[in-house]
Coordinates of C-alpha atoms in Angstrom, one line a residue:
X1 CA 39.9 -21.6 30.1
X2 CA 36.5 -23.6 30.4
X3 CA 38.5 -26.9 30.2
X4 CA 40.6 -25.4 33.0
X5 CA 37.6 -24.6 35.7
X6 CA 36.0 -27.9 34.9
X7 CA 39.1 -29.6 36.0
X8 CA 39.3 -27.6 39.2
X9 CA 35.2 -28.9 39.8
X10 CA 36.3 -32.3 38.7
X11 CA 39.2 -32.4 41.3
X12 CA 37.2 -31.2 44.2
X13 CA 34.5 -33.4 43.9
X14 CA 36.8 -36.0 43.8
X15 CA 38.1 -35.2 47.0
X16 CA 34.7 -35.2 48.4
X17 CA 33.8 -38.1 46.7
X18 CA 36.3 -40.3 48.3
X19 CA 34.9 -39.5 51.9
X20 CA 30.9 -40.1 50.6
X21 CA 29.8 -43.2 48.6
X22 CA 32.1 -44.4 45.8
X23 CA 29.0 -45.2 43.3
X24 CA 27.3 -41.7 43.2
X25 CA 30.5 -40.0 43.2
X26 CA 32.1 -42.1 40.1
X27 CA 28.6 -41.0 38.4
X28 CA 29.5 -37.8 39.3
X29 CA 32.9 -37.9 38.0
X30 CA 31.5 -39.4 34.5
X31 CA 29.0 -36.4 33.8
X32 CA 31.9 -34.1 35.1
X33 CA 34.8 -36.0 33.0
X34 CA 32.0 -35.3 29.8
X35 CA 31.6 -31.9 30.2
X36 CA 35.4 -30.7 31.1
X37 CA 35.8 -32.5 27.6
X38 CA 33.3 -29.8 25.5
X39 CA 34.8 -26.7 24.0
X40 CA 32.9 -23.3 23.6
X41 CA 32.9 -24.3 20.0
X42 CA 30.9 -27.6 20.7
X43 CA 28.5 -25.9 22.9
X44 CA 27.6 -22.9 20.4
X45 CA 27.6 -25.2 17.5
X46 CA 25.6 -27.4 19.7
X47 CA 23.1 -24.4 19.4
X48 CA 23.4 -23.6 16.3
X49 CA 22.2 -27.4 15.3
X50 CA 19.1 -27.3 18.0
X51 CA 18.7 -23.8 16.5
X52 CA 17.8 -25.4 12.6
X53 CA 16.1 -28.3 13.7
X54 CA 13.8 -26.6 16.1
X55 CA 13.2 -23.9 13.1
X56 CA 12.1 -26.9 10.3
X57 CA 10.3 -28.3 13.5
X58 CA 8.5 -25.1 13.9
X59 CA 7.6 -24.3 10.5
X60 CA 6.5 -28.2 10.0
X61 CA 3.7 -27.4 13.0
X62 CA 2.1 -24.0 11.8
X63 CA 1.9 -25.7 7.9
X64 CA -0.2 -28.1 9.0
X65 CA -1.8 -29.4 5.9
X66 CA -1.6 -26.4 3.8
X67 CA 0.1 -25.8 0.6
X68 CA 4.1 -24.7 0.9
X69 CA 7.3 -26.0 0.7
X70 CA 8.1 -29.3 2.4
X71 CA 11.1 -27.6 4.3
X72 CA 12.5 -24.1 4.9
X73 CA 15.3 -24.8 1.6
X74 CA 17.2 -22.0 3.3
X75 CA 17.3 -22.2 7.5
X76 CA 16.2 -19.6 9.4
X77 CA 16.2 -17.0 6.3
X78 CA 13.6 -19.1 4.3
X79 CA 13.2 -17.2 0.9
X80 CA 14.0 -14.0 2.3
X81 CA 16.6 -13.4 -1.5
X82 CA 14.0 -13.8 -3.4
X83 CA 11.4 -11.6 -1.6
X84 CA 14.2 -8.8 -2.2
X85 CA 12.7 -8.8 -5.7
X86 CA 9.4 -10.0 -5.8
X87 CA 7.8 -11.3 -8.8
X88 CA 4.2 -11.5 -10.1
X89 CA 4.4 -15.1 -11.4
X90 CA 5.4 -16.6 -8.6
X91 CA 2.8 -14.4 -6.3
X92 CA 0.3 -16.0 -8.8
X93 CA 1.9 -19.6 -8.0
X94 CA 1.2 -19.4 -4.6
X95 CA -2.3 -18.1 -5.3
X96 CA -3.0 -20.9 -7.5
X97 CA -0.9 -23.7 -5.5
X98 CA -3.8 -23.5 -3.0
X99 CA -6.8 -21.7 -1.1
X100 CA -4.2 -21.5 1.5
X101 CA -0.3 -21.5 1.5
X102 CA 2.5 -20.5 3.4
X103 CA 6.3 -19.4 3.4
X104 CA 8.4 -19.0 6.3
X105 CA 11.1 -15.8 6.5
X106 CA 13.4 -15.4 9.3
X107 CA 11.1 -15.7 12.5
X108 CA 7.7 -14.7 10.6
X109 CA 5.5 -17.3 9.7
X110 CA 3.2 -15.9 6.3
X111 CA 0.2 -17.5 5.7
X112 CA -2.0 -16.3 2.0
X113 CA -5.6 -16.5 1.2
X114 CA -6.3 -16.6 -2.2
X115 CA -9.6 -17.4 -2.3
X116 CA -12.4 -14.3 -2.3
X117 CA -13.7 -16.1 0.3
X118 CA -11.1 -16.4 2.6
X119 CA -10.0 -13.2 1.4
X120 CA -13.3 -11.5 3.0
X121 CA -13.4 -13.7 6.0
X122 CA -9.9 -12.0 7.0
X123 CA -10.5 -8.3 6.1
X124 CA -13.9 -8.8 8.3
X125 CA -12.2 -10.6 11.2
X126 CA -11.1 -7.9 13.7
X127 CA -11.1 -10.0 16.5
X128 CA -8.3 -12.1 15.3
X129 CA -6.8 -10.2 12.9
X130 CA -5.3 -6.4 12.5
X131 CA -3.2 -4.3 9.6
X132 CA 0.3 -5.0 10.1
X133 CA 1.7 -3.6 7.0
X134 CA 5.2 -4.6 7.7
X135 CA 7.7 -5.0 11.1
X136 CA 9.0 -1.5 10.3
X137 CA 5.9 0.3 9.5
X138 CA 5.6 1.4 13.0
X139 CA 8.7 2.6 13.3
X140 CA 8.5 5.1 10.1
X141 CA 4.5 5.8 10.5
X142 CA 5.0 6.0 14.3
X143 CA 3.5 4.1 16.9
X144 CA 0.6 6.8 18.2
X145 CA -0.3 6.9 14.7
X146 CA -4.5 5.9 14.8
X147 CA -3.7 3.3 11.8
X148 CA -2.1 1.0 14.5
X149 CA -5.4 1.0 16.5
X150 CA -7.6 -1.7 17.8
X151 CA -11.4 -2.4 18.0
X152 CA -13.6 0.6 19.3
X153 CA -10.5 2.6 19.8
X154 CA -9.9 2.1 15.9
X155 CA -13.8 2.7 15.1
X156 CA -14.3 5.7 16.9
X157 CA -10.9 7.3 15.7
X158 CA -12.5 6.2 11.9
X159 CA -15.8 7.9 12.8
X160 CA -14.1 11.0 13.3
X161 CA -12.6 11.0 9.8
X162 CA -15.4 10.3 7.7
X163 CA -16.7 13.9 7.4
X164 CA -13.7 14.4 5.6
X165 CA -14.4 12.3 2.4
X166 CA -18.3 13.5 2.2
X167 CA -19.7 14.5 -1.2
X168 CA -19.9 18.0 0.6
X169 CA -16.3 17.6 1.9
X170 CA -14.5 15.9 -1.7
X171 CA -16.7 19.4 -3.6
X172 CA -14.4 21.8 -1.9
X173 CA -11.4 19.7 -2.9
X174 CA -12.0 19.7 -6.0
X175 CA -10.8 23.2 -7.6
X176 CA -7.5 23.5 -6.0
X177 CA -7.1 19.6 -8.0
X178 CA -7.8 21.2 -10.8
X179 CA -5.7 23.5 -11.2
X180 CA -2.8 21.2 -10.9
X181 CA -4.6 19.0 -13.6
X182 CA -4.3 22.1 -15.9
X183 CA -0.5 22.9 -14.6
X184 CA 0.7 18.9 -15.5
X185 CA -0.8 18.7 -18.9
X186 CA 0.9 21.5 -19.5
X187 CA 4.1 20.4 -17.6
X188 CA 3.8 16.8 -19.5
X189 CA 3.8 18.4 -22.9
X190 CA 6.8 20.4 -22.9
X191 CA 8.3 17.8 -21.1
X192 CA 8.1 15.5 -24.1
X193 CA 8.8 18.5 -26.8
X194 CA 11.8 18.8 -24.6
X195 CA 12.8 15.2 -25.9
X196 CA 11.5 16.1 -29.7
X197 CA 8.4 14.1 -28.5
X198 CA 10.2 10.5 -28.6
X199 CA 8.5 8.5 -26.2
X200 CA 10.3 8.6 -22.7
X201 CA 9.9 6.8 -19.0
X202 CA 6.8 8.5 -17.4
X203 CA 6.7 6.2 -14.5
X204 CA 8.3 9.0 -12.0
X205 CA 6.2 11.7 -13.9
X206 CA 3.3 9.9 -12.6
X207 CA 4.2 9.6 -9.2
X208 CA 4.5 13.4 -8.9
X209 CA 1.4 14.6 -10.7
X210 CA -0.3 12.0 -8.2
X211 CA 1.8 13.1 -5.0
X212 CA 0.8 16.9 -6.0
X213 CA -2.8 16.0 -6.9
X214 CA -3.1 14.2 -3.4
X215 CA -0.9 16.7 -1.5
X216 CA -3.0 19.8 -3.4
X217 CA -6.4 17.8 -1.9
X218 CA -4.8 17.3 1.7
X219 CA -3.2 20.8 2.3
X220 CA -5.0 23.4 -0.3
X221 CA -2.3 26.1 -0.6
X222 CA -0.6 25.2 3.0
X223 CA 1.7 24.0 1.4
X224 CA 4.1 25.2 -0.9
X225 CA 4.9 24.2 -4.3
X226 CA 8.7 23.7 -3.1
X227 CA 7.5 21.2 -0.5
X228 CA 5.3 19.2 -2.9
X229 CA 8.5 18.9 -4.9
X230 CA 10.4 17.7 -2.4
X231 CA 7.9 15.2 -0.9
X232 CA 7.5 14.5 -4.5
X233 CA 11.2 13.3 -5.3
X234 CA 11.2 11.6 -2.0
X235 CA 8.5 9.8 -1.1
X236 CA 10.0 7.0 -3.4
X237 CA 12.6 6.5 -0.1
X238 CA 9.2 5.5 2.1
X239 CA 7.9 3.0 -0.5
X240 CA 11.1 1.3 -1.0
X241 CA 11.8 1.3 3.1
X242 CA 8.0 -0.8 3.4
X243 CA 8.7 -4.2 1.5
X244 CA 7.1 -6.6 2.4
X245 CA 9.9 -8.3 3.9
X246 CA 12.4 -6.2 5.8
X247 CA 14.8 -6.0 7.9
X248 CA 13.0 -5.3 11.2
X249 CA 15.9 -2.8 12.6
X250 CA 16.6 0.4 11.1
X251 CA 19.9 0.9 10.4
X252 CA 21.9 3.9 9.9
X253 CA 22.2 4.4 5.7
X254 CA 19.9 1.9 4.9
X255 CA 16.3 1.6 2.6
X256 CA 14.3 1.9 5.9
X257 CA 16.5 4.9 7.7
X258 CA 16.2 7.0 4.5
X259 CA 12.5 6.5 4.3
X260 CA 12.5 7.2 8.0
X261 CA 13.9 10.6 7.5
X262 CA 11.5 11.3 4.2
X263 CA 8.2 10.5 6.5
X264 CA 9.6 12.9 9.6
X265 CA 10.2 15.7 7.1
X266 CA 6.8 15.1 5.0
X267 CA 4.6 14.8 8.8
X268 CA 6.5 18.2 10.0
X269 CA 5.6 20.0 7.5
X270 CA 1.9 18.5 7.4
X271 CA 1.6 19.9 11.2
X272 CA 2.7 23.3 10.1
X273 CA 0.1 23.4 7.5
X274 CA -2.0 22.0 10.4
X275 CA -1.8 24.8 12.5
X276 CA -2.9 27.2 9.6
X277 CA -5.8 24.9 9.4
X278 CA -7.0 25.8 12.0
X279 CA -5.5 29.4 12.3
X280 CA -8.5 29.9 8.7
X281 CA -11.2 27.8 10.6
X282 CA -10.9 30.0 13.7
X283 CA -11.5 32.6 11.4
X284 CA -14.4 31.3 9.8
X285 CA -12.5 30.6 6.7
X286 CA -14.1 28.5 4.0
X287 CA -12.5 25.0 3.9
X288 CA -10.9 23.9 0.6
X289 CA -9.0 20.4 1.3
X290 CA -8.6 18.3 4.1
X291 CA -7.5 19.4 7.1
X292 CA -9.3 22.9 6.7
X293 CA -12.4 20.6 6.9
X294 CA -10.9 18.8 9.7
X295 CA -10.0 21.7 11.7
X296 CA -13.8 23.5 10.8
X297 CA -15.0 19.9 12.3
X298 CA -12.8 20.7 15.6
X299 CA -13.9 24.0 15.6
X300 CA -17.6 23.5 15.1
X301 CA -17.5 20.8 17.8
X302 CA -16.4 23.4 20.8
X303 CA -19.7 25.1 20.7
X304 CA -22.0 22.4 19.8
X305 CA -24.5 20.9 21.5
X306 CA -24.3 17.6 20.1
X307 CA -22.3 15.4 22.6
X308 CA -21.0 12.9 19.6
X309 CA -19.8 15.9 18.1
X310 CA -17.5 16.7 20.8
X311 CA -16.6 13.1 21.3
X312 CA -15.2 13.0 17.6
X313 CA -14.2 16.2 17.2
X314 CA -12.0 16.6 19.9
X315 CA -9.0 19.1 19.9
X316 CA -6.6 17.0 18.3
X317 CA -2.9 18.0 18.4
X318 CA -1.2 19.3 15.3
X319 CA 0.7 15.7 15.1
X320 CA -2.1 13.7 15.5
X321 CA -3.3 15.5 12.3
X322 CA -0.4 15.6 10.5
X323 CA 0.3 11.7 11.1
X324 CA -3.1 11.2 9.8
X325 CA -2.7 13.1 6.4
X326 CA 0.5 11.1 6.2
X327 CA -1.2 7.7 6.4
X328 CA -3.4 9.5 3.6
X329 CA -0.7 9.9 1.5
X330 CA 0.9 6.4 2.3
X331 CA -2.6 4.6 1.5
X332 CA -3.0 6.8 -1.7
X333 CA 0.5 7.8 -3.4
X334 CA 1.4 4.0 -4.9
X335 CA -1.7 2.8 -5.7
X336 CA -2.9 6.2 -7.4
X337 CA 0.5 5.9 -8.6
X338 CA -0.1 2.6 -10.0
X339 CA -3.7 3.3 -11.4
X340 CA -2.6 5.9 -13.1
X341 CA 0.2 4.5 -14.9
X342 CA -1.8 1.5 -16.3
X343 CA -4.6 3.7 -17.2
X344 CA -2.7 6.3 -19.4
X345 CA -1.1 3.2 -21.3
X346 CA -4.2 1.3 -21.4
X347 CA -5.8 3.8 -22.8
X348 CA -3.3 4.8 -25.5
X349 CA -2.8 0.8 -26.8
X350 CA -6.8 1.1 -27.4
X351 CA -7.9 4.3 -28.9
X352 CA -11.1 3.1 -29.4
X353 CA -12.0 3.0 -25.8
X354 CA -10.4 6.8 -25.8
X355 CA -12.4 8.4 -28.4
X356 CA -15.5 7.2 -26.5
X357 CA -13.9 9.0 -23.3
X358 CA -13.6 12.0 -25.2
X359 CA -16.7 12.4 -27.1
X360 CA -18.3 11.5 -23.8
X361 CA -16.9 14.6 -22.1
X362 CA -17.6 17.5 -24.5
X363 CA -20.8 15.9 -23.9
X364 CA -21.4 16.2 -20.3
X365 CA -19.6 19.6 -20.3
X366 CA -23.0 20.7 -23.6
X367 CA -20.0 20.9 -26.1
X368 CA -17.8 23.4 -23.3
X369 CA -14.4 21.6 -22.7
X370 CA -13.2 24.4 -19.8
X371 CA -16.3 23.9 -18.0
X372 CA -14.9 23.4 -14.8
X373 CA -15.1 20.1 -12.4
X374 CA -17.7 19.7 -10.2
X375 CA -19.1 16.4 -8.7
X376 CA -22.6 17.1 -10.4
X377 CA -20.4 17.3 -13.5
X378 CA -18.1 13.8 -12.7
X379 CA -21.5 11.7 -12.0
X380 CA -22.5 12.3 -15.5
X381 CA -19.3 10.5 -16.8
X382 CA -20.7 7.2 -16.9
X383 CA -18.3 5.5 -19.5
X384 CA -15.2 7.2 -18.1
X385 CA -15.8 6.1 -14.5
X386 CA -16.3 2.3 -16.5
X387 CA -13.1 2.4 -17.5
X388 CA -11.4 3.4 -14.2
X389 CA -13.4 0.7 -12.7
X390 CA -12.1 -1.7 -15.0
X391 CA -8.4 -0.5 -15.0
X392 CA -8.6 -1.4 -11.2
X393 CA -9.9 -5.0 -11.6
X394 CA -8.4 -5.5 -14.6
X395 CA -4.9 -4.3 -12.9
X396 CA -5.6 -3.7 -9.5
X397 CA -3.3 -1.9 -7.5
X398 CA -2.9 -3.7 -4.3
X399 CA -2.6 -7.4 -4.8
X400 CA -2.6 -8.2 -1.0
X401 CA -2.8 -6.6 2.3
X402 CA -0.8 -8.1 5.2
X403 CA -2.7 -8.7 8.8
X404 CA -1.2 -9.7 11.7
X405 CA -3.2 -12.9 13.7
X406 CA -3.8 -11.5 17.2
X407 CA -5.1 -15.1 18.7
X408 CA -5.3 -18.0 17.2
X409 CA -8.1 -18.1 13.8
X410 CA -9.5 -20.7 12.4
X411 CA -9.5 -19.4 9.1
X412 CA -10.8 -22.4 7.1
X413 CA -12.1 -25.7 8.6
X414 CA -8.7 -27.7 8.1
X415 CA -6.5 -25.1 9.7
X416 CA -5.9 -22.6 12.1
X417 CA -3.4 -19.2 11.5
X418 CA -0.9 -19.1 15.1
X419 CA -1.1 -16.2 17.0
X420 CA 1.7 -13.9 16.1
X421 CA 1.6 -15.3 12.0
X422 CA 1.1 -12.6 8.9
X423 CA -2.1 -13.7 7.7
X424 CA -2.1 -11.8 3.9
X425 CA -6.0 -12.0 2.2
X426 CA -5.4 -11.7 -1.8
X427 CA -7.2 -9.6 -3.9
X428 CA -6.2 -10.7 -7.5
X429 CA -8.3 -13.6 -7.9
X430 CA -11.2 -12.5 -6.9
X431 CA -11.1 -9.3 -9.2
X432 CA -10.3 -12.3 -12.1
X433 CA -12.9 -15.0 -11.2
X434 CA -14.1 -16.2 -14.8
X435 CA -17.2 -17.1 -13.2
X436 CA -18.0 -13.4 -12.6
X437 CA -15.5 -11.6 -15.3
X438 CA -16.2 -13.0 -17.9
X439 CA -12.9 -13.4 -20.2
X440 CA -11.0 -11.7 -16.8
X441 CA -7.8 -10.7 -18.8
X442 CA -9.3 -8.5 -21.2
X443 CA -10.5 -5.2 -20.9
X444 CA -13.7 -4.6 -21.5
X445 CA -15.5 -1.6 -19.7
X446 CA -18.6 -2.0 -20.7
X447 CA -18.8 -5.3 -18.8
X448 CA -19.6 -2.4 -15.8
X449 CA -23.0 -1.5 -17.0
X450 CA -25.7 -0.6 -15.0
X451 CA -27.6 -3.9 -13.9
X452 CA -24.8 -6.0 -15.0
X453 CA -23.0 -9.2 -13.5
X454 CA -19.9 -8.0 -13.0
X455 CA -21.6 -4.5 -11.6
X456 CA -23.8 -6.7 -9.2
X457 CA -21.3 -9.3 -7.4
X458 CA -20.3 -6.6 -4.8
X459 CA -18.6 -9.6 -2.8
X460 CA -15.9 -9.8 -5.7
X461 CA -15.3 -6.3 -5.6
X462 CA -12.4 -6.0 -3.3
X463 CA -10.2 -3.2 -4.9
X464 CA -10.8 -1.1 -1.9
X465 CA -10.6 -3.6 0.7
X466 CA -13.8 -4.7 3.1
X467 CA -15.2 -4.9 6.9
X468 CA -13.6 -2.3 9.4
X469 CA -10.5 -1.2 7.5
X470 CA -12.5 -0.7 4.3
X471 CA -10.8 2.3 2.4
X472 CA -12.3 5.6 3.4
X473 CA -11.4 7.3 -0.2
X474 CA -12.8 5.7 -2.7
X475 CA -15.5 8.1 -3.9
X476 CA -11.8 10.5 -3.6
X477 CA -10.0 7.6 -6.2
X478 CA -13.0 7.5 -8.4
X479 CA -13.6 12.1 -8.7
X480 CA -10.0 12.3 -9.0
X481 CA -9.2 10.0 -11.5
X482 CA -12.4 11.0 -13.4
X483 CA -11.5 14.7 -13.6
X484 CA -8.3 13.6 -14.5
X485 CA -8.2 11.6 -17.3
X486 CA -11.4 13.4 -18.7
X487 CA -8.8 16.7 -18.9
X488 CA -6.2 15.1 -20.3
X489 CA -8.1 12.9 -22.8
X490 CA -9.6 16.7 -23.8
X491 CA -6.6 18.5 -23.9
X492 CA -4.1 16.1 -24.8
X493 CA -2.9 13.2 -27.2
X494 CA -0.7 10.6 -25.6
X495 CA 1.1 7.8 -27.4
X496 CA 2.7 4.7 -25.9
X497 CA 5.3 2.8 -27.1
X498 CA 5.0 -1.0 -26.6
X499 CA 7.6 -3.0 -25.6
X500 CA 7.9 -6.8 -24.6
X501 CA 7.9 -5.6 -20.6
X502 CA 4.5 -3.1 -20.9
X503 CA 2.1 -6.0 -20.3
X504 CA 4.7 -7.2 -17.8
X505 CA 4.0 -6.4 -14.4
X506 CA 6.5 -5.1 -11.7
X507 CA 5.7 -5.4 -7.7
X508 CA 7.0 -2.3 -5.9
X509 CA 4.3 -1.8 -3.2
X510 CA 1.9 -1.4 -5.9
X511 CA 1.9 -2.7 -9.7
X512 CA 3.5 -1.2 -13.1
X513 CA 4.6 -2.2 -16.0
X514 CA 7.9 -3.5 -16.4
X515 CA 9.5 -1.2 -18.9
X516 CA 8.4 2.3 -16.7
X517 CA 5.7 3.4 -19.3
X518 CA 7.2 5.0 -22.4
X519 CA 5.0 7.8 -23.1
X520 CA 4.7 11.6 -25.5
X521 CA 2.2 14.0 -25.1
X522 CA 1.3 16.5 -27.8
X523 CA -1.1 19.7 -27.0
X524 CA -4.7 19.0 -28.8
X525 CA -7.7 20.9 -29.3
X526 CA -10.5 19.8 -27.4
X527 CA -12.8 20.9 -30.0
X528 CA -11.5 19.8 -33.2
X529 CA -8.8 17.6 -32.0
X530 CA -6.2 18.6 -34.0
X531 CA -2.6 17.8 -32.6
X532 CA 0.2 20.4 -32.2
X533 CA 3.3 20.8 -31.5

């Protein structure tokens, strides 16, 4: 059909041709001749070729100088196959191939920062960098959603948050944790005497007791126990829909649909549980999680005379809330997940370091193990919050967090990120720097003591991220996790079961260990502690 249209052209402007000058027109004729000669299939392979070479072209430009394959070894997809199931090795081969190195996946250019450093310089650049997470983040954590904020929009939205993770605020949240602490040790014994106490996976155990510990925190008795179940089971759907590479469309009966569905349900029942928020604070109800104190904040701010108040407090909508608790959840539930695993098997492969946990907390409690939690009671436990400090360096959750460059940085004096790249600051190396660790890949909390090196290079402390994106729960991590394992380590015996894969580490979001934590709990007397069955 093309062929037969460019020989109709061809025969007119011959006729025309004929009557005009006979040189122009047989140039004419040539170019005309050429292209009545070229199929469909020439032209779009013709694409297809510019296509490739303009994509090594591309990539070639943005490397510049820094470290990274010579080519794209697979065009247009890059590695795209293997970032389906990342590894730790070769994340630590990039780290070490280079302060700076790059891979290139489909049409996103990703630049890492290994360095702590470079790492810092990135977290504390807001003018050329924000959070990206991942293409189709927005899409599942919604665009309104404040995480996806700029600037002063960002800070202000921030500001209004932070009376929810006071010392008064994290006091109140504290009971209702604990009395799903006291339902999970129970719940994790029986569990195992269910299984004749052989040691089984734990790995998804630990995802719920954290999911219910957070959820417990962020919706006191809102919501039901059913629900926490459900978001429970699910929420695995929402971490396996945010890899860090992904397919930036959602597609019906896919990873990223199903976690789609899983954060719409979790965020509708948060705004119900909302809306009884601030049902009790209009009643003058005492707050005991989240958004009770959010909504007493809102309240409070109607009748004050403090203009900031009412700037920060505004009337926000039941979705803006719920949205918020959800980003709560997505920014603790794998990394609590994750610190939680490694510390339960850390602490069973060393039971020297959990006898000193336990005689440490009959002795803050004066010899009482049911005193119950408060944050008075939590600042006492010195050695225990050691070793949850060093369970995050020594396996820190999040190895990297991905930015997106808004204009073009000049990260490092040989080379500038493009606009539009993912720009990913690392937080590994810096939590395993020799020159501040010393012997980095052991486990040693005493190594946090008051006045110490490690305890005094704050600029290698990254676990919870730095500059305007900083995380705002980290006295939250450190109470609950304190509480936590000082109840179990009380009330409990744990044993592990080593295999090849436990020191092995597994990316999914976060980090775990490769064989799913094989754990048994037996009930023990807190006193005496003598095991039963």
């Amino acid at each position: 059909m093309s062929g037969l249209i460019l020989d109709n052209v061809v025969e007119d402007i011959q006729n025309i041709t004929t009557t005009t000058s006979p040189s122009s027109g047989n140039v004419v004729l040539n170019a005309l001749n050429y292209l009545s000669t070229i199929s469909y299939w020439k032209i779009f392979f013709t694409f297809i070729f510019v296509g490739l070479v303009w994509d090594q072209v591309s990539y070639q430009i943005k490397k510049g100088s820094i470290a990274g394959p010579n080519f794209k070894v697979w065009p247009i997809i890059g590695p795209f196959l293997e970032s389906l199931d990342p590894k730790f090795e070769e994340y630590k081969a990039k780290w070490d191939s280079g302060p700076l190195s790059c891979v290139s996946i489909f049409h996103k250019f990703v630049v890492i920062a290994s360095t702590r450093e470079l790492a810092r310089k990135i977290l504390q650049s807001p003018k050329f960098v924000k959070p990206c997470v991942v293409d189709v983040a927005i899409k599942i954590l919604r665009p309104s959603n404040w995480v996806f904020l700029d600037g002063k929009e960002h800070t202000d939205y921030r500001k209004s948050l932070n009376g929810l993770f006071t010392q008064q605020a994290l006091s109140q949240y504290l009971p209702s944790q604990e009395l799903v602490m006291d339902e999970y040790i129970k719940k994790f014994i029986e569990f195992s005497k269910s299984n004749d106490y052989k040691p089984q996976v734990y790995f998804h155990e630990m995802r719920e007791i954290m999911c219910a510990l957070s959820l417990k925190a962020f919706c006191g008795d809102y919501i039901t126990k059913d629900q926490i179940r459900k978001v429970a089971d699910d929420y695995y759907l929402v971490t396996a829909a945010l890899e860090l590479v992904n397919f930036p469309i959602i597609l019906p009966y896919t990873k990223t649909w199903y976690g789609k569905k899983v954060a719409d349900m979790t965020m509708k029942i948060f705004e119900g549980c909302a809306q009884m928020a601030k049902d009790h604070a209009a009643k003058n109800g005492k707050p005991v999680c989240v958004l009770d104190a959010w909504a007493k904040l809102i309240h409070d701010a109607k009748t004050s005379d403090d203009p900031d108040a009412k700037f920060l407090h505004r009337e926000f909508s039941n979705r803006e809330m719920s949205e918020a608790v959800f980003t709560f959840l997505f920014a603790s539930q794998d990394a609590s997940s994750s610190l939680a695993c490694w510390l339960f098997q850390i602490l069973a492969d060393r039971p020297d370091v959990l006898q000193k946990v336990r005689e440490e907390q009959l002795e803050v409690r004066n010899g009482n193990p049911k005193e119950r939690l408060t944050l008075p009671l939590i600042d006492k436990m010195k050695y225990t919050n050691m070793v949850i400090k060093e369970t995050l360096r020594y396996r820190p959750p999040v190895l990297m967090v991905p930015y997106v460059v808004k204009k073009n940085f000049p990260v490092a004096d040989n080379y500038t990120a493009p606009k539009g790249a993912m720009l990913i600051p690392t937080l590994y190396p810096a939590l395993h720097d020799p020159e501040v660790y010393e012997n980095p890949d052991d486990f040693i909390p005493e190594r946090w003591v008051e006045g110490s090196k490690a305890n005094e290079a704050k600029r290698n402390w990254l676990v919870f991220g730095s500059g305007p994106h900083v995380c705002l729960g980290q006295k939250y991590v450190m109470m609950t996790f304190a509480g936590l394992i000082g109840k179990f380590a009380l009330e409990s015996n744990w044993e592990h079961e080593i295999t090849p894969l436990s020191e092995t580490i597994k990316v999914f979001a976060t980090i775990f260990p490769k064989d799913d934590l094989l754990l048994t709990f037996k009930k023990r007397d807190p006193l005496t502690g003598q095991i039963s069955e």
